[in-house]
Short mmCIF file of C-alpha atoms in Angstrom, two decimals:
data_model
loop_
_atom_site.label_atom_id
_atom_site.label_comp_id
_atom_site.label_asym_id
_atom_site.label_seq_id
_atom_site.Cartn_x
_atom_site.Cartn_y
_atom_site.Cartn_z
CA MET A 1361 6.08 7.59 -15.19
CA ALA A 1362 4.69 5.97 -18.42
CA GLY A 1363 8.46 5.44 -19.42
CA LEU A 1364 8.85 3.02 -16.31
CA ASN A 1365 6.45 0.57 -18.14
CA LEU A 1366 4.76 -0.62 -14.55
CA HIS A 1367 2.68 -3.72 -14.23
CA ALA A 1368 1.15 -2.38 -10.90
CA LEU A 1369 0.78 1.03 -9.28
CA ALA A 1370 -0.87 1.76 -6.02
CA LEU A 1371 -2.15 5.20 -5.30
CA GLN A 1372 -3.43 6.87 -2.17
CA GLU A 1373 -5.00 10.11 -1.51
CA LEU A 1374 -6.93 10.58 -4.93
CA LYS A 1375 -8.76 13.79 -3.52
CA HIS A 1376 -11.42 14.92 -6.12
CA PHE A 1377 -10.61 12.29 -8.45
CA ASP A 1378 -14.22 10.64 -8.15
CA VAL A 1379 -16.02 13.56 -9.27
CA ALA A 1380 -17.85 13.44 -12.57
CA GLY A 1381 -16.85 17.01 -13.46
CA ARG A 1382 -19.14 18.23 -16.37
CA SER A 1383 -22.40 16.47 -16.96
CA TRP A 1384 -20.94 14.22 -19.91
CA TRP A 1385 -17.87 13.28 -18.11
CA ARG A 1386 -18.05 9.90 -16.29
CA PRO A 1387 -17.19 9.64 -12.43
CA TRP A 1388 -13.25 8.91 -11.90
CA TRP A 1389 -12.63 10.77 -15.23
CA ARG A 1390 -9.31 11.89 -14.07
CA LEU A 1391 -8.54 8.54 -13.17
CA ARG A 1392 -9.46 7.62 -16.80
CA GLN A 1393 -7.18 10.13 -17.98
CA VAL A 1394 -4.28 8.53 -16.00
CA GLU A 1395 -5.17 5.22 -17.36
CA GLN A 1396 -4.95 6.47 -20.99
CA VAL A 1397 -1.58 7.90 -20.15
CA LEU A 1398 -0.11 4.96 -18.52
CA GLY A 1399 -1.71 2.41 -20.58
CA MET A 1400 -3.04 0.49 -17.43
CA ARG A 1401 -6.47 -0.15 -16.05
CA ALA A 1402 -7.64 1.41 -12.78
CA TYR A 1403 -9.50 -0.16 -9.84
CA PRO A 1404 -10.54 2.44 -7.58
CA VAL A 1405 -12.46 2.63 -4.03
CA LYS A 1406 -13.77 5.50 -2.24
CA SER A 1407 -12.47 6.37 0.87
CA ASN A 1408 -14.58 6.60 4.11
CA HIS A 1409 -12.87 9.95 5.33
CA HIS A 1410 -11.43 12.98 3.93
CA GLY A 1411 -11.97 12.08 0.23
CA CYS A 1412 -8.43 10.20 0.27
CA HIS A 1413 -9.58 7.68 -2.57
CA LEU A 1414 -7.39 4.74 -3.23
CA ALA A 1415 -6.58 2.87 -6.64
CA TRP A 1416 -4.76 0.03 -8.12
CA LEU A 1417 -3.53 0.64 -11.66
CA ILE A 1418 -2.69 -2.86 -13.39
CA ARG A 1419 -1.46 -3.96 -16.77
CA GLU A 1420 -0.53 -7.38 -18.44
CA PRO A 1421 0.77 -9.75 -17.74
CA ILE A 1422 -0.81 -9.29 -14.49
CA ARG A 1423 -4.45 -10.61 -14.83
CA VAL A 1424 -7.26 -9.47 -12.15
CA ILE A 1425 -9.40 -12.01 -11.31
CA GLU A 1426 -11.71 -10.20 -8.86
CA GLU A 1427 -11.73 -6.83 -6.80
CA CYS A 1428 -12.02 -7.45 -3.20
CA HIS A 1429 -12.16 -3.91 -1.76
CA ASP A 1430 -13.23 -3.24 1.91
CA GLN A 1431 -14.63 0.10 3.19
CA ALA A 1432 -16.00 -1.45 6.79
CA THR A 1433 -14.74 -1.28 10.02
CA PRO A 1434 -11.63 -1.30 11.00
CA TRP A 1435 -10.86 0.70 7.69
CA TRP A 1436 -10.54 4.56 8.31
CA HIS A 1437 -10.10 5.11 4.57
CA ALA A 1438 -10.54 1.70 2.80
CA LEU A 1439 -8.81 -1.52 1.49
CA CYS A 1440 -8.18 -1.39 -2.07
CA GLY A 1441 -8.01 -5.09 -2.66
CA LEU A 1442 -7.52 -7.31 -5.93
CA ARG A 1443 -6.91 -10.99 -6.42
CA VAL A 1444 -4.58 -11.34 -9.33
CA ASP A 1445 -2.87 -14.07 -11.25
CA ILE A 1446 0.80 -13.47 -12.10
CA ASP A 1447 2.48 -16.11 -13.92
CA GLY A 1448 -0.22 -18.70 -12.85
CA VAL A 1449 0.23 -17.92 -9.43
CA LYS A 1450 -2.89 -16.43 -7.37
CA VAL A 1451 -1.73 -13.34 -5.41
CA HIS A 1452 -3.63 -10.90 -3.14
CA LEU A 1453 -2.78 -7.20 -3.73
CA ALA A 1454 -3.79 -4.66 -1.03
CA ASN A 1455 -3.30 -1.01 -1.09
CA VAL A 1456 -3.90 0.53 2.25
CA HIS A 1457 -3.86 3.95 3.95
CA PHE A 1458 -4.08 3.51 7.70
CA ALA A 1459 -5.86 6.16 9.84
CA PRO A 1460 -3.93 9.50 10.40
CA SER A 1461 -4.18 10.29 14.06
CA ALA A 1462 -5.54 6.91 15.97
CA PRO A 1463 -2.75 4.13 16.85
CA SER A 1464 -5.59 1.81 18.02
CA ILE A 1465 -7.29 1.92 14.67
CA ARG A 1466 -3.93 1.51 12.66
CA LYS A 1467 -3.29 -1.28 15.07
CA MET A 1468 -6.77 -2.93 14.04
CA GLU A 1469 -5.79 -2.19 10.27
CA ALA A 1470 -2.73 -3.97 10.58
CA GLU A 1471 -4.35 -6.98 12.42
CA ALA A 1472 -6.75 -6.95 9.36
CA CYS A 1473 -3.93 -6.96 6.98
CA SER A 1474 -2.43 -10.04 8.81
CA LEU A 1475 -5.57 -12.09 7.60
CA ILE A 1476 -4.73 -11.63 3.86
CA PRO A 1477 -1.54 -13.93 3.72
CA GLN A 1478 -3.83 -16.78 5.01
CA GLN A 1479 -5.45 -16.80 1.69
CA GLY A 1480 -2.09 -17.45 -0.01
CA PRO A 1481 0.85 -15.17 -1.34
CA ALA A 1482 0.18 -11.32 -0.55
CA ILE A 1483 1.65 -7.87 -1.33
CA VAL A 1484 0.44 -5.11 1.03
CA VAL A 1485 1.57 -1.51 0.09
CA GLY A 1486 0.58 1.98 1.11
CA ASP A 1487 0.81 4.87 3.63
CA MET A 1488 1.04 2.84 7.18
CA ASN A 1489 1.09 6.29 8.92
CA ALA A 1490 3.38 4.85 11.74
CA PHE A 1491 6.96 3.74 12.26
CA SER A 1492 8.51 0.65 10.37
CA ILE A 1493 10.39 -1.90 12.06
CA SER A 1494 13.87 -0.35 11.17
CA ASP A 1495 13.19 3.12 12.08
CA PRO A 1496 15.34 4.53 14.79
CA HIS A 1497 13.55 5.32 18.26
CA LEU A 1498 12.08 8.37 19.31
CA PRO A 1499 14.60 10.33 21.40
CA ALA A 1500 13.56 10.74 25.22
CA GLY A 1501 12.05 13.83 26.17
CA SER A 1502 10.99 14.60 22.59
CA LYS A 1503 9.12 17.71 22.11
CA LEU A 1504 7.29 16.71 18.96
CA PRO A 1505 3.40 17.13 19.18
CA LEU A 1506 1.20 14.50 20.39
CA LYS A 1507 -0.24 13.56 17.09
CA GLU A 1508 3.39 12.91 15.72
CA ARG A 1509 4.57 11.14 18.66
CA LYS A 1510 1.54 8.69 18.23
CA LYS A 1511 2.98 7.79 15.00
CA TYR A 1512 6.30 6.54 16.50
CA LYS A 1513 4.98 3.11 17.58
CA ARG A 1514 5.65 -0.01 15.98
CA GLY A 1515 2.64 -1.89 17.03
CA PRO A 1516 1.11 -2.16 13.45
CA ALA A 1517 4.71 -2.95 11.81
CA LYS A 1518 5.35 -5.66 14.16
CA GLU A 1519 1.64 -7.24 13.46
CA LEU A 1520 2.33 -7.15 9.86
CA GLU A 1521 5.82 -9.03 10.29
CA GLY A 1522 4.11 -11.38 12.51
CA ALA A 1523 1.89 -12.20 9.92
CA GLY A 1524 4.55 -13.05 7.62
CA LEU A 1525 4.56 -9.71 5.62
CA ARG A 1526 8.08 -8.82 5.36
CA ASP A 1527 9.01 -5.27 4.93
CA MET A 1528 11.16 -4.99 1.63
CA GLY A 1529 12.76 -1.86 2.48
CA ALA A 1530 14.16 -3.31 5.61
CA LEU A 1531 15.30 -6.54 3.71
CA LEU A 1532 16.87 -4.26 1.07
CA GLY A 1533 18.39 -2.00 3.86
CA ASP A 1534 16.92 0.82 2.02
CA ALA A 1535 15.67 3.08 5.28
CA ALA A 1536 15.21 6.24 3.22
CA PRO A 1537 12.45 8.09 5.28
CA THR A 1538 9.34 9.08 3.52
CA VAL A 1539 7.89 11.59 5.85
CA GLY A 1540 8.78 13.86 8.67
CA HIS A 1541 11.71 15.61 7.27
CA ARG A 1542 10.84 18.95 9.06
CA SER A 1543 9.90 17.38 12.31
CA GLY A 1544 13.63 16.44 12.82
CA LEU A 1545 13.05 12.81 12.90
CA ALA A 1546 12.01 11.36 9.47
CA TYR A 1547 10.64 7.99 9.27
CA ARG A 1548 9.52 5.25 6.67
CA CYS A 1549 5.63 5.31 6.71
CA ASP A 1550 5.23 4.23 3.06
CA ARG A 1551 6.10 0.72 2.46
CA ILE A 1552 5.91 -2.53 0.69
CA GLN A 1553 5.37 -5.77 2.76
CA CYS A 1554 5.27 -9.41 1.04
CA ALA A 1555 4.20 -12.59 2.40
CA THR A 1556 5.86 -15.09 -0.03
CA ARG A 1557 7.83 -18.16 0.18
CA ARG A 1558 11.29 -16.82 -0.23
CA CYS A 1559 12.96 -13.44 -0.91
CA HIS A 1560 16.19 -13.19 -3.27
CA LEU A 1561 18.08 -10.03 -2.92
CA PRO A 1562 20.28 -8.30 -5.54
CA ASP A 1563 23.49 -9.13 -3.34
CA GLY A 1564 22.88 -12.78 -3.94
CA GLY A 1565 21.47 -13.46 -0.30
CA GLU A 1566 18.15 -15.10 0.40
CA ARG A 1567 15.80 -14.38 2.93
CA PRO A 1568 12.72 -16.47 4.01
CA SER A 1569 9.81 -14.50 3.33
CA SER A 1570 6.38 -16.49 2.90
CA LEU A 1571 5.12 -15.42 -6.59
CA ARG A 1572 7.29 -14.61 -8.54
CA CYS A 1573 7.44 -10.92 -9.04
CA ARG A 1574 10.35 -8.62 -9.98
CA GLY A 1575 10.71 -4.94 -8.69
CA SER A 1576 13.27 -2.81 -7.14
CA GLY A 1577 15.77 -5.74 -7.76
CA VAL A 1578 13.93 -8.36 -5.67
CA LYS A 1579 12.54 -11.47 -7.04
CA LEU A 1580 9.90 -13.27 -4.56
CA GLU A 1581 8.84 -16.78 -5.00
CA ALA A 1582 5.47 -18.50 -4.18
CA GLY A 1583 4.93 -22.11 -3.67
#
């Protein structure tokens, strides 16, 4: 991963990464080791449940202006948030991990995310724990367990899209599923959603999206 020379990396489910270990080690010592290997600085936040902590790792030319994490309701785990400067543009970065079992909480988390673009250009990434807008419909009469069927709801994805947080995978035509391979109906719960002015795609096409940031062959512009 160090060879990728990433400018920003969002991590979830950092179980046991917050422990101090031996008495002379600082808290988050495992994350500090990752910092050294990648040459990046970490900005972690503790999860409210299950020890599934989150963190951003950042390097120049991205400049962190302030940390704006949130562990209050409705966040089941937490919002790992940063306000950053990218080439003179102020951008909000949000790293999320939506609730694992409750569609109602996931919907509220998506509604909370929908407020972020009101402050300017925004990039929301993470495990949404539910269907994307481009995933196939659940077949009628599915025998999947109830917990799994609850994740085949598009409410959170629609809420994000409605706020101008566009699904980069859907825009690029990349529908590769990230979970559910053993269930018989895999889907794409891990996503990057951007609210910028315009999105230029590798095929030369252009999509309205509401920064200038390059990644996965996409250039985003902010006004």
